[in-house]
XYZ file of N, CA and C in Angstrom:
828
model
N 14.771 -3.182 -10.560
C 13.426 -3.738 -10.243
C 13.417 -5.388 -10.391
N 12.859 -5.989 -9.316
C 12.976 -7.415 -9.345
C 11.936 -8.117 -10.446
N 12.378 -9.240 -10.743
C 11.515 -9.890 -11.847
C 10.128 -10.006 -11.671
N 9.654 -10.247 -10.388
C 8.297 -10.495 -10.179
C 7.489 -9.153 -10.372
N 8.256 -8.038 -10.190
C 7.616 -6.707 -10.314
C 7.592 -6.353 -11.769
N 8.705 -6.732 -12.473
C 8.578 -6.525 -13.964
C 7.404 -7.269 -14.627
N 7.180 -8.496 -14.095
C 6.080 -9.283 -14.587
C 4.654 -8.674 -14.241
N 4.701 -8.102 -12.980
C 3.367 -7.390 -12.525
C 2.959 -6.224 -13.580
N 4.164 -5.565 -13.893
C 3.800 -4.264 -14.636
C 4.116 -4.497 -16.070
N 3.924 -5.665 -16.657
C 4.408 -5.997 -18.019
C 3.437 -5.378 -19.005
N 2.101 -5.062 -18.624
C 1.224 -4.431 -19.504
C 1.295 -2.904 -19.489
N 2.185 -2.287 -18.665
C 2.334 -0.874 -18.592
C 3.574 -0.362 -19.257
N 3.474 0.780 -19.708
C 4.818 1.503 -20.182
C 5.271 2.421 -19.059
N 6.489 2.327 -18.693
C 6.943 3.062 -17.525
C 8.474 3.229 -17.618
N 8.964 4.144 -16.869
C 10.416 4.356 -16.694
C 10.908 3.337 -15.628
N 11.833 2.449 -16.234
C 12.280 1.340 -15.236
C 13.097 1.900 -14.028
N 13.460 3.129 -14.113
C 14.256 3.705 -12.936
C 13.392 4.519 -12.042
N 12.024 4.512 -12.333
C 11.106 5.174 -11.464
C 10.758 4.309 -10.203
N 10.199 5.010 -9.160
C 9.595 4.223 -8.207
C 8.290 3.603 -8.548
N 7.631 2.742 -7.898
C 6.297 2.289 -8.270
C 5.308 2.752 -7.273
N 3.998 2.823 -7.598
C 2.926 3.435 -6.755
C 1.897 2.393 -6.476
N 1.551 2.278 -5.217
C 0.272 1.647 -4.702
C -0.644 2.729 -4.235
N -1.794 2.903 -5.027
C -2.692 3.963 -4.649
C -4.076 3.693 -4.977
N -4.943 4.397 -4.113
C -6.380 4.251 -4.275
C -7.196 4.666 -3.031
N -8.455 4.547 -3.106
C -9.190 4.820 -1.811
C -9.012 3.804 -0.673
N -9.198 4.043 0.516
C -8.869 3.226 1.519
C -9.730 1.928 1.416
N -11.018 2.171 1.104
C -11.963 0.905 1.182
C -12.770 1.041 -0.174
N -13.339 -0.025 -0.658
C -14.207 0.087 -1.714
C -15.560 0.474 -1.277
N -15.942 1.701 -1.627
C -17.246 2.295 -1.197
C -18.290 2.140 -2.307
N -17.966 2.224 -3.520
C -18.857 2.142 -4.670
C -18.105 1.904 -5.891
N -18.778 1.457 -6.970
C -18.251 1.313 -8.278
C -17.786 2.520 -8.945
N -18.486 3.629 -8.723
C -18.185 4.983 -9.255
C -16.788 5.364 -8.592
N -16.553 5.169 -7.366
C -15.417 5.567 -6.662
C -14.160 4.921 -7.236
N -14.218 3.562 -7.134
C -13.097 2.802 -7.533
C -12.744 3.086 -9.053
N -13.749 3.142 -9.901
C -13.395 3.349 -11.322
C -12.862 4.746 -11.602
N -13.344 5.753 -10.921
C -13.034 7.158 -11.030
C -11.590 7.295 -10.630
N -11.219 6.816 -9.531
C -9.840 6.902 -9.017
C -8.814 6.112 -9.834
N -9.285 4.911 -10.170
C -8.342 4.030 -10.961
C -8.001 4.683 -12.315
N -8.978 5.364 -12.881
C -8.875 5.959 -14.302
C -8.010 7.176 -14.134
N -8.312 7.900 -13.126
C -7.402 9.216 -12.927
C -6.048 8.907 -12.484
N -5.760 8.110 -11.631
C -4.375 7.752 -11.107
C -3.682 7.057 -12.304
N -4.287 6.146 -13.036
C -3.545 5.382 -14.072
C -3.103 6.381 -15.128
N -3.921 7.355 -15.495
C -3.511 8.435 -16.416
C -2.347 9.193 -15.999
N -2.363 9.596 -14.737
C -1.254 10.450 -14.252
C -0.017 9.682 -14.362
N -0.056 8.382 -13.811
C 1.131 7.437 -13.790
C 1.516 7.166 -15.164
N 0.770 6.997 -16.131
C 1.176 6.746 -17.475
C 1.985 7.980 -17.973
N 1.551 9.164 -17.830
C 2.161 10.418 -18.170
C 3.585 10.566 -17.548
N 3.665 10.148 -16.289
C 4.883 10.376 -15.604
C 5.859 9.082 -15.578
N 5.393 7.936 -16.315
C 6.192 6.875 -16.359
C 6.404 6.101 -14.974
N 5.391 6.048 -14.205
C 5.351 5.485 -12.805
C 4.592 4.153 -12.949
N 5.111 2.955 -12.645
C 4.307 1.765 -12.605
C 3.274 1.753 -11.583
N 2.116 1.390 -11.780
C 1.026 1.613 -10.794
C 0.246 0.299 -10.409
N -0.078 0.264 -9.145
C -0.988 -0.852 -8.716
C -2.062 -0.190 -8.017
N -3.302 -0.511 -8.457
C -4.493 0.027 -7.790
C -4.736 -0.558 -6.403
N -4.974 0.278 -5.390
C -5.178 -0.324 -4.012
C -6.543 0.156 -3.479
N -7.365 -0.781 -2.851
C -8.438 -0.628 -2.132
C -8.747 -1.804 -1.288
N -9.155 -1.539 -0.083
C -9.507 -2.789 0.788
C -10.957 -3.185 0.448
N -11.042 -4.487 0.253
C -12.521 -4.921 -0.011
C -13.312 -5.022 1.357
N -12.571 -5.135 2.418
C -13.240 -5.063 3.847
C -12.304 -4.552 4.790
N -12.737 -3.602 5.660
C -11.916 -3.115 6.790
C -12.312 -3.832 8.068
N -11.435 -4.697 8.497
C -11.693 -5.496 9.671
C -11.031 -4.959 10.952
N -10.379 -3.773 10.818
C -9.600 -3.334 11.938
C -10.010 -1.904 12.275
N -11.261 -1.695 12.337
C -11.823 -0.242 12.655
C -11.807 -0.011 14.128
N -11.648 1.238 14.584
C -11.571 1.560 15.967
C -12.928 1.215 16.599
N -14.029 1.693 16.036
C -15.320 1.574 16.595
C -16.285 0.371 15.842
N -17.027 -0.289 16.596
C -17.820 -1.315 15.964
C -18.810 -0.823 15.040
N -19.222 0.578 15.267
C -20.063 1.184 14.328
C -19.449 1.727 13.038
N -18.236 1.608 12.955
C -17.584 2.088 11.628
C -17.877 1.439 10.490
N -17.869 1.954 9.262
C -18.124 1.271 7.958
C -16.950 0.200 7.811
N -17.363 -1.021 7.437
C -16.440 -1.997 7.024
C -16.381 -2.465 5.649
N -17.420 -2.109 4.854
C -17.444 -2.560 3.386
C -18.867 -2.703 2.875
N -18.876 -2.991 1.591
C -20.248 -3.123 0.910
C -20.513 -4.684 0.773
N -19.718 -5.469 1.387
C -19.824 -6.857 1.245
C -18.567 -7.523 0.440
N -18.031 -8.620 0.961
C -16.787 -9.098 0.452
C -16.902 -9.348 -1.020
N -17.836 -10.222 -1.399
C -17.874 -10.546 -2.917
C -18.194 -9.394 -3.767
N -19.054 -8.533 -3.331
C -19.377 -7.275 -4.219
C -18.072 -6.463 -4.308
N -17.389 -6.244 -3.227
C -16.169 -5.501 -3.397
C -14.981 -6.202 -4.250
N -14.930 -7.468 -4.062
C -13.865 -8.173 -4.851
C -14.197 -8.171 -6.249
N -15.444 -8.200 -6.588
C -15.908 -8.141 -8.004
C -15.546 -6.769 -8.623
N -15.775 -5.734 -7.805
C -15.271 -4.366 -8.261
C -13.755 -4.231 -8.437
N -13.086 -4.845 -7.611
C -11.693 -4.835 -7.782
C -11.329 -5.517 -8.992
N -11.911 -6.599 -9.375
C -11.624 -7.413 -10.649
C -12.097 -6.628 -11.771
N -13.101 -5.782 -11.650
C -13.558 -4.880 -12.741
C -12.435 -3.834 -13.049
N -11.945 -3.274 -11.858
C -10.805 -2.359 -12.156
C -9.617 -2.992 -12.856
N -9.382 -4.262 -12.444
C -8.228 -5.029 -12.966
C -8.428 -5.146 -14.468
N -9.678 -5.698 -14.848
C -9.965 -6.136 -16.220
C -10.234 -4.910 -17.147
N -10.930 -3.920 -16.581
C -11.307 -2.672 -17.475
C -10.071 -1.720 -17.626
N -9.335 -1.319 -16.537
C -8.269 -0.483 -16.587
C -6.848 -1.149 -16.821
N -6.835 -2.513 -16.843
C -5.699 -3.193 -17.099
C -4.571 -2.906 -16.145
N -4.992 -2.891 -14.798
C -4.150 -2.620 -13.665
C -4.052 -3.842 -12.661
N -2.923 -3.997 -12.155
C -2.720 -4.999 -11.078
C -3.371 -4.260 -9.827
N -3.871 -5.190 -8.929
C -4.725 -4.701 -7.777
C -4.144 -5.269 -6.569
N -4.132 -4.559 -5.480
C -3.767 -5.071 -4.137
C -4.820 -4.710 -3.093
N -5.151 -5.716 -2.208
C -5.969 -5.389 -1.095
C -5.617 -6.195 0.021
N -6.143 -5.921 1.248
C -5.827 -6.453 2.523
C -6.581 -7.839 2.745
N -5.862 -8.768 3.392
C -6.559 -9.920 3.950
C -6.237 -9.941 5.460
N -7.148 -10.446 6.289
C -7.139 -10.470 7.613
C -7.120 -11.777 8.418
N -7.329 -12.959 7.665
C -7.312 -14.201 8.244
C -6.854 -15.223 7.183
N -6.369 -16.297 7.503
C -5.771 -17.252 6.667
C -6.683 -17.819 5.543
N -7.928 -17.878 5.932
C -8.973 -18.541 5.028
C -9.341 -17.561 3.965
N -8.989 -16.169 4.090
C -9.327 -15.150 3.203
C -8.391 -15.253 1.944
N -7.141 -15.844 2.135
C -6.119 -15.724 1.156
C -6.533 -16.250 -0.094
N -6.920 -17.574 -0.162
C -7.222 -18.259 -1.381
C -8.461 -17.535 -2.033
N -9.339 -17.040 -1.292
C -10.522 -16.342 -1.886
C -10.129 -15.146 -2.538
N -9.446 -14.244 -1.950
C -9.031 -12.903 -2.489
C -8.139 -13.152 -3.645
N -7.353 -14.111 -3.545
C -6.328 -14.385 -4.715
C -6.990 -14.638 -6.028
N -8.247 -15.006 -6.051
C -8.980 -15.260 -7.307
C -9.408 -13.917 -8.020
N -9.278 -12.747 -7.304
C -9.718 -11.517 -7.837
C -8.434 -10.546 -7.907
N -7.473 -10.624 -7.177
C -6.329 -9.647 -7.151
C -5.014 -10.224 -7.397
N -4.057 -9.266 -7.514
C -2.771 -9.721 -7.872
C -1.682 -9.661 -6.738
N -2.086 -8.971 -5.691
C -1.200 -8.768 -4.458
C -2.059 -8.781 -3.317
N -1.607 -9.590 -2.353
C -2.234 -9.720 -0.988
C -1.500 -8.867 0.039
N -2.142 -8.101 0.636
C -1.472 -7.160 1.636
C -1.835 -7.634 3.023
N -0.805 -7.805 3.923
C -0.873 -8.175 5.329
C -0.912 -6.954 6.164
N -1.989 -6.740 6.782
C -2.007 -5.421 7.743
C -0.888 -5.441 8.839
N -0.419 -4.238 9.184
C 0.614 -4.097 10.082
C 0.406 -4.890 11.469
N -0.791 -4.776 11.970
C -1.133 -5.450 13.231
C -0.957 -6.887 13.200
N -1.061 -7.490 11.911
C -0.880 -8.943 11.603
C 0.296 -9.492 11.059
N 1.379 -8.626 11.028
C 2.574 -8.958 10.432
C 3.382 -10.058 11.052
N 2.962 -10.470 12.259
C 3.688 -11.684 12.898
C 2.747 -13.009 12.775
N 1.663 -12.815 12.195
C 0.678 -14.000 12.295
C 1.192 -15.054 11.090
N 1.856 -16.131 11.651
C 2.382 -17.165 10.852
C 1.437 -17.809 9.885
N 0.329 -18.119 10.464
C -0.645 -18.835 9.510
C -1.208 -17.925 8.438
N -1.327 -16.593 8.612
C -1.797 -15.696 7.678
C -0.634 -15.493 6.554
N 0.584 -15.376 7.009
C 1.756 -15.178 6.017
C 1.878 -16.420 5.222
N 1.675 -17.524 5.845
C 1.964 -18.816 4.947
C 0.761 -19.032 3.961
N -0.443 -18.674 4.484
C -1.531 -18.856 3.524
C -1.548 -17.934 2.331
N -0.986 -16.700 2.633
C -0.950 -15.745 1.521
C 0.157 -16.224 0.659
N 1.287 -16.649 1.133
C 2.505 -17.198 0.337
C 2.063 -18.437 -0.592
N 1.236 -19.204 -0.088
C 0.843 -20.496 -0.755
C -0.089 -20.143 -1.977
N -0.691 -18.913 -2.018
C -1.549 -18.518 -3.275
C -0.639 -18.276 -4.435
N 0.666 -18.065 -4.229
C 1.558 -17.741 -5.351
C 1.550 -16.245 -5.820
N 0.639 -15.431 -5.165
C 0.580 -13.967 -5.409
C 1.605 -13.329 -4.673
N 1.971 -12.048 -5.097
C 2.846 -11.223 -4.458
C 2.240 -10.895 -3.028
N 3.189 -10.935 -1.898
C 2.768 -10.647 -0.584
C 3.373 -9.356 -0.117
N 2.472 -8.363 0.147
C 2.939 -7.092 0.668
C 2.757 -7.073 2.164
N 3.865 -7.160 2.933
C 3.787 -7.127 4.433
C 4.058 -5.852 4.928
N 3.046 -5.234 5.659
C 3.212 -3.903 6.315
C 3.987 -4.192 7.714
N 4.963 -3.475 7.792
C 5.730 -3.564 9.088
C 4.902 -3.184 10.363
N 4.849 -3.924 11.337
C 4.052 -3.555 12.518
C 4.536 -2.347 13.064
N 3.637 -1.614 13.697
C 4.006 -0.291 14.275
C 4.841 -0.546 15.554
N 4.897 -1.740 15.977
C 5.639 -2.210 17.205
C 6.970 -2.909 16.869
N 7.395 -2.889 15.542
C 8.518 -3.679 15.070
C 9.522 -2.751 14.554
N 10.794 -3.191 14.608
C 11.831 -2.453 13.822
C 11.985 -3.036 12.413
N 12.672 -2.325 11.563
C 12.925 -2.895 10.264
C 13.720 -4.169 10.253
N 14.759 -4.310 11.119
C 15.442 -5.557 11.129
C 14.604 -6.772 11.568
N 13.657 -6.546 12.462
C 12.870 -7.641 12.786
C 11.954 -8.185 11.777
N 11.724 -7.505 10.562
C 10.822 -7.988 9.524
C 11.522 -9.089 8.732
N 12.874 -9.353 9.036
C 13.466 -10.589 8.318
C 12.523 -11.791 8.554
N 12.021 -11.872 9.787
C 11.326 -13.079 10.133
C 10.071 -13.298 9.372
N 9.395 -12.161 9.150
C 8.191 -12.196 8.365
C 8.494 -12.590 6.895
N 9.592 -12.010 6.370
C 10.059 -12.321 4.993
C 10.364 -13.764 4.996
N 11.121 -14.368 5.974
C 11.489 -15.834 5.924
C 10.172 -16.643 5.974
N 9.171 -16.393 6.628
C 7.990 -17.167 6.669
C 7.415 -17.238 5.264
N 7.321 -16.183 4.661
C 6.738 -16.293 3.234
C 7.620 -17.039 2.317
N 8.895 -16.842 2.288
C 9.853 -17.498 1.415
C 9.952 -19.045 1.818
N 9.938 -19.358 3.050
C 9.969 -20.776 3.531
C 8.601 -21.570 3.036
N 7.637 -20.803 2.811
C 6.425 -21.379 2.397
C 6.341 -21.457 0.884
N 7.502 -21.240 0.223
C 7.541 -21.376 -1.171
C 7.341 -20.208 -2.154
N 7.370 -19.011 -1.551
C 7.094 -17.795 -2.337
C 8.151 -16.743 -2.103
N 8.857 -16.383 -3.163
C 9.934 -15.303 -3.142
C 9.253 -13.912 -3.435
N 8.140 -13.812 -3.762
C 7.500 -12.459 -4.183
C 7.001 -11.672 -3.033
N 8.049 -10.975 -2.319
C 7.533 -10.369 -1.099
C 8.029 -8.816 -1.269
N 7.128 -7.909 -0.793
C 7.356 -6.552 -0.575
C 7.303 -6.325 0.937
N 7.927 -5.335 1.347
C 7.866 -4.809 2.774
C 7.430 -3.298 2.823
N 6.492 -2.933 3.601
C 5.949 -1.543 3.609
C 6.109 -1.082 5.016
N 6.729 0.090 5.174
C 6.867 0.824 6.503
C 5.707 1.751 6.681
N 5.097 1.800 7.751
C 3.896 2.727 8.088
C 4.147 3.386 9.368
N 5.347 3.550 9.796
C 5.575 4.317 11.035
C 5.629 3.326 12.239
N 6.049 3.957 13.382
C 6.076 3.313 14.652
C 5.240 4.055 15.685
N 4.624 3.353 16.595
C 3.823 3.965 17.710
C 4.732 4.759 18.511
N 4.132 6.079 18.747
C 4.841 6.964 19.558
C 3.827 7.506 20.547
N 3.889 6.953 21.754
C 2.843 7.295 22.719
C 1.535 6.515 22.361
N 0.380 7.029 22.866
C -0.867 6.275 22.751
C -1.571 6.885 21.436
N -1.314 8.011 20.920
C -2.103 8.573 19.941
C -1.312 9.161 18.771
N -0.170 8.691 18.391
C 0.662 9.269 17.322
C 1.595 8.178 16.842
N 2.132 8.457 15.654
C 3.099 7.571 15.020
C 4.269 8.396 14.598
N 5.514 7.911 14.585
C 6.596 8.583 13.998
C 7.183 7.718 12.839
N 7.902 8.270 11.862
C 8.704 7.402 10.902
C 10.167 7.552 11.187
N 10.726 6.251 11.287
C 12.274 6.168 11.355
C 12.739 5.800 10.033
N 13.325 6.700 9.294
C 13.661 6.371 7.870
C 14.820 5.488 7.757
N 15.562 5.123 8.993
C 16.536 4.100 8.889
C 15.946 2.700 8.619
N 14.704 2.652 8.724
C 14.013 1.269 8.405
C 13.951 0.990 6.948
N 14.031 1.984 6.143
C 14.035 1.716 4.689
C 15.307 0.981 4.262
N 16.486 1.483 4.556
C 17.690 0.832 4.157
C 17.737 -0.515 4.996
N 17.381 -0.550 6.205
C 17.434 -1.797 6.999
C 16.552 -2.927 6.389
N 15.380 -2.563 5.918
C 14.417 -3.564 5.257
C 14.913 -3.954 3.934
N 15.611 -3.169 3.238
C 16.121 -3.559 1.937
C 17.081 -4.536 2.013
N 17.854 -4.657 3.164
C 18.787 -5.599 3.466
C 18.244 -7.083 3.420
N 16.873 -7.150 3.569
C 16.189 -8.454 3.668
C 15.941 -8.959 2.144
N 16.413 -8.279 1.254
C 16.205 -8.757 -0.162
C 14.803 -8.543 -0.779
N 14.006 -7.620 -0.112
C 12.600 -7.382 -0.636
C 12.601 -6.017 -0.995
N 11.850 -5.555 -2.083
C 11.591 -4.185 -2.349
C 10.802 -3.470 -1.174
N 11.146 -2.171 -0.923
C 10.577 -1.559 0.257
C 9.705 -0.324 -0.168
N 8.600 -0.321 0.417
C 7.501 0.661 0.047
C 7.311 1.439 1.353
N 7.109 2.854 1.167
C 6.716 3.735 2.300
C 5.202 3.992 2.169
N 4.465 3.693 3.188
C 3.049 4.076 3.337
C 2.993 5.453 3.877
N 2.729 6.385 2.907
C 2.699 7.824 3.191
C 1.464 8.387 3.937
N 0.402 7.618 4.017
C -0.822 8.032 4.579
C -0.973 7.462 5.979
N -0.908 6.137 6.092
C -1.066 5.531 7.403
C -0.043 5.840 8.458
N 1.202 6.195 7.854
C 2.148 6.662 8.829
C 1.860 7.994 9.509
N 0.895 8.611 8.906
C 0.412 9.998 9.513
C -0.722 9.846 10.331
N -1.204 8.590 10.574
C -2.435 8.418 11.435
C -2.184 8.864 12.870
N -3.332 9.407 13.484
C -3.407 9.624 14.966
C -4.419 8.619 15.514
N -4.037 7.498 15.898
C -4.924 6.417 16.319
C -5.499 6.690 17.838
N -6.448 5.735 18.046
C -6.873 5.688 19.550
C -7.513 6.980 19.933
N -8.107 7.680 19.106
C -8.934 8.925 19.555
C -10.146 8.587 20.322
N -10.333 9.407 21.406
C -11.601 9.149 22.256
C -12.846 9.193 21.542
N -12.860 9.769 20.420
C -14.133 9.891 19.517
C -14.360 8.491 18.836
N -13.352 7.561 18.789
C -13.552 6.298 18.031
C -13.228 6.408 16.645
N -12.795 7.575 16.161
C -12.485 7.726 14.806
C -11.067 8.191 14.691
N -10.144 7.380 13.950
C -8.758 7.773 13.844
C -8.520 9.061 13.177
N -7.632 9.888 13.722
C -7.357 11.135 13.097
C -6.115 10.991 12.203
N -5.586 12.078 11.649
C -4.459 12.028 10.678
C -3.917 13.441 10.481
N -2.817 13.429 9.607
C -2.151 14.686 9.371
C -1.822 14.626 7.953
N -2.677 14.797 7.046
C -2.432 14.595 5.539
C -1.583 15.750 5.007
N -1.467 16.917 5.693
C -0.668 17.896 5.135
C 0.863 17.536 4.967
N 1.137 16.387 5.784
C 2.613 16.003 5.800
C 2.819 14.746 4.876
N 1.835 14.475 3.971
C 1.996 13.289 3.171
C 3.132 13.610 2.214
N 3.336 14.804 1.629
C 4.443 15.200 0.734
C 5.773 15.015 1.336
N 5.831 15.555 2.614
C 7.070 15.397 3.495
C 7.492 13.959 3.638
N 6.612 13.084 4.034
C 6.998 11.611 4.097
C 7.409 11.047 2.904
N 6.642 11.347 1.709
C 7.061 10.784 0.409
C 8.262 11.260 -0.083
N 8.593 12.517 0.096
C 9.858 12.971 -0.385
C 11.048 12.462 0.385
N 10.895 12.367 1.666
C 11.981 11.762 2.457
C 12.243 10.303 2.150
N 11.080 9.665 1.865
C 11.140 8.206 1.534
C 11.911 7.959 0.200
N 11.532 8.806 -0.765
C 12.241 8.642 -2.112
C 13.689 8.949 -1.860
N 14.001 9.983 -0.995
C 15.474 10.440 -0.801
C 16.248 9.369 -0.142
N 15.610 8.560 0.656
C 16.228 7.521 1.479
C 16.193 6.131 0.813
N 15.748 6.029 -0.464
C 15.889 4.794 -1.171
C 14.671 3.938 -1.272
N 13.569 4.384 -0.966
C 12.299 3.562 -0.999
C 12.163 3.204 -2.479
N 11.726 1.887 -2.677
C 11.420 1.427 -4.025
C 10.075 1.786 -4.562
N 9.071 1.920 -3.565
C 7.810 2.224 -3.970
C 7.129 3.119 -2.922
N 5.924 3.659 -3.126
C 5.147 4.501 -2.324
C 3.740 3.960 -2.297
N 3.243 4.085 -1.084
C 1.759 3.743 -0.931
C 1.063 4.895 -0.469
N -0.027 5.355 -1.156
C -0.754 6.671 -0.962
C -2.282 6.428 -1.112
N -2.952 6.417 -0.018
C -4.376 6.406 -0.143
C -4.960 7.778 -0.526
N -5.817 7.761 -1.521
C -6.320 9.068 -2.123
C -7.836 8.926 -2.463
N -8.308 9.954 -2.323
C -10.063 10.080 -2.493
C -10.316 11.432 -3.149
N -11.373 11.434 -4.014
C -11.854 12.713 -4.534
C -12.222 13.724 -3.453
N -12.793 13.246 -2.409
C -13.265 14.100 -1.360
C -13.028 13.420 0.034
N -11.977 13.376 0.715
C -11.605 12.714 1.737
C -12.626 13.064 3.011
N -13.251 14.283 2.909
C -14.101 14.648 4.052
C -15.323 13.772 4.121
N -15.724 13.120 3.040
C -16.901 12.253 2.955
C -16.515 10.767 2.828
N -15.159 10.493 2.940
C -14.844 8.999 2.809
C -15.317 8.249 3.942
N -15.597 7.074 3.707
C -16.165 6.198 4.803
C -15.066 5.532 5.711
N -13.878 5.742 5.286
C -12.752 5.164 6.217
C -11.586 5.929 5.909
N -10.818 6.337 6.991
C -9.486 6.948 6.942
C -9.497 8.316 6.237
N -10.652 8.992 6.184
C -10.646 10.275 5.532
C -9.754 11.249 6.011
N -9.390 11.128 7.382
C -8.517 12.141 8.105
C -7.087 11.959 7.649
N -6.690 10.928 6.966
C -5.297 10.956 6.642
C -5.042 10.546 4.979
N -6.192 10.577 4.132
C -6.051 10.395 2.897
C -5.760 11.678 2.124
N -5.001 11.523 0.978
C -4.665 12.616 0.220
C -5.770 12.971 -0.819
N -6.236 14.194 -0.911
C -7.240 14.567 -1.929
C -6.629 14.298 -3.297
N -7.549 13.605 -4.023
C -7.057 13.199 -5.480
C -6.452 14.331 -6.265
N -7.063 15.561 -6.190
C -6.541 16.590 -6.986
C -5.053 16.951 -6.742
N -4.549 16.636 -5.546
C -3.254 16.919 -5.064
C -2.220 15.936 -5.461
N -2.668 14.793 -6.012
C -1.702 13.755 -6.297
C -0.782 13.941 -7.379
N -1.215 14.475 -8.527
C -0.425 14.667 -9.757
C 0.771 15.694 -9.493
N 0.507 16.753 -8.790
C 1.751 17.691 -8.504
C 2.705 17.183 -7.619
N 2.258 16.370 -6.662
C 3.142 15.590 -5.740
C 4.010 14.635 -6.432
N 3.388 13.775 -7.247
C 4.094 12.742 -8.023
C 5.179 13.490 -9.016
N 4.725 14.557 -9.490
C 5.714 15.275 -10.405
C 6.988 15.607 -9.706
N 6.775 16.131 -8.498
C 7.956 16.442 -7.592
C 8.794 15.254 -7.278
N 8.099 14.194 -6.894
C 8.815 12.887 -6.515
C 9.582 12.333 -7.596
N 9.051 12.408 -8.909
C 9.798 11.837 -9.941
C 11.052 12.662 -10.133
N 11.049 13.997 -9.970
C 12.322 14.787 -10.007
C 13.333 14.437 -8.833
N 12.851 14.089 -7.765
C 13.649 13.771 -6.641
C 14.196 12.431 -6.942
N 13.568 11.383 -7.501
C 13.999 10.077 -7.807
C 15.221 10.300 -8.850
N 15.061 11.126 -9.835
C 16.038 11.310 -10.949
C 17.254 11.925 -10.344
N 17.091 12.801 -9.250
C 18.324 13.513 -8.751
C 19.134 12.529 -7.967
N 18.548 11.555 -7.315
C 19.342 10.633 -6.568
C 19.953 9.439 -7.197
N 19.420 9.240 -8.382
C 19.966 8.025 -9.154
C 21.493 8.227 -9.446
N 22.235 7.072 -9.320
C 23.621 7.139 -9.541
C 24.050 7.595 -10.945
N 25.022 8.401 -10.930
C 25.516 8.848 -12.384
C 26.254 7.851 -13.152
N 25.872 7.638 -14.371
C 26.570 6.690 -15.260
C 26.169 5.423 -14.875
């Protein structure tokens, strides 16, 4: 595990040979939701020795329909993320969508996430880098793993070596995504820890209803394959009741299913570790 990740998880007890986890509800809907999920997932991860980052978007700027829920307000949502951070003693990650958001969000959270559609935006990457926070860049659905070297370079050339890369699948036709697991070892060659987004890689975008679909029954399949092919971390959006979630309910994992899945993944991780 790289030094900046060890520092991120310094307040947690975990197995240093485990993968790390970024998990939480897609968007901040309410205080009750974020605190419930943070408490539940942190307890599971503590028991399994998994280092954990709480994830939730303070604003959803890339919804399909103009009528879709985008958030409870930036400041209110960021304050709730800070409450998770302070109360549950967890690092927090959230998305930013414009360069001017970087410095604002950095006051509340530990990791700035660059959405896949924006992974080539130089001003956004540089602004995130200059905050000194960890920058998690999601690979564009239209990019290969090797092409992400340029995104990594932009952050590092702006003076920040704390970079993660996250795969979330590649566009396959108009309304589906596929995961090319070659991208995991390819992106690791860039010197950045690699994460697999097990939920957004199962999206079915561009539906005529204006609501993105998904295939959450395959989250376990994607996660197991990612660990087996060398992913350093996993990204899983989870919700107590995805059917009533205000964003991405169609591809989130029901919270009750998370613990048994993580138990299986820990076993796979141990099975592939080098002997001696």
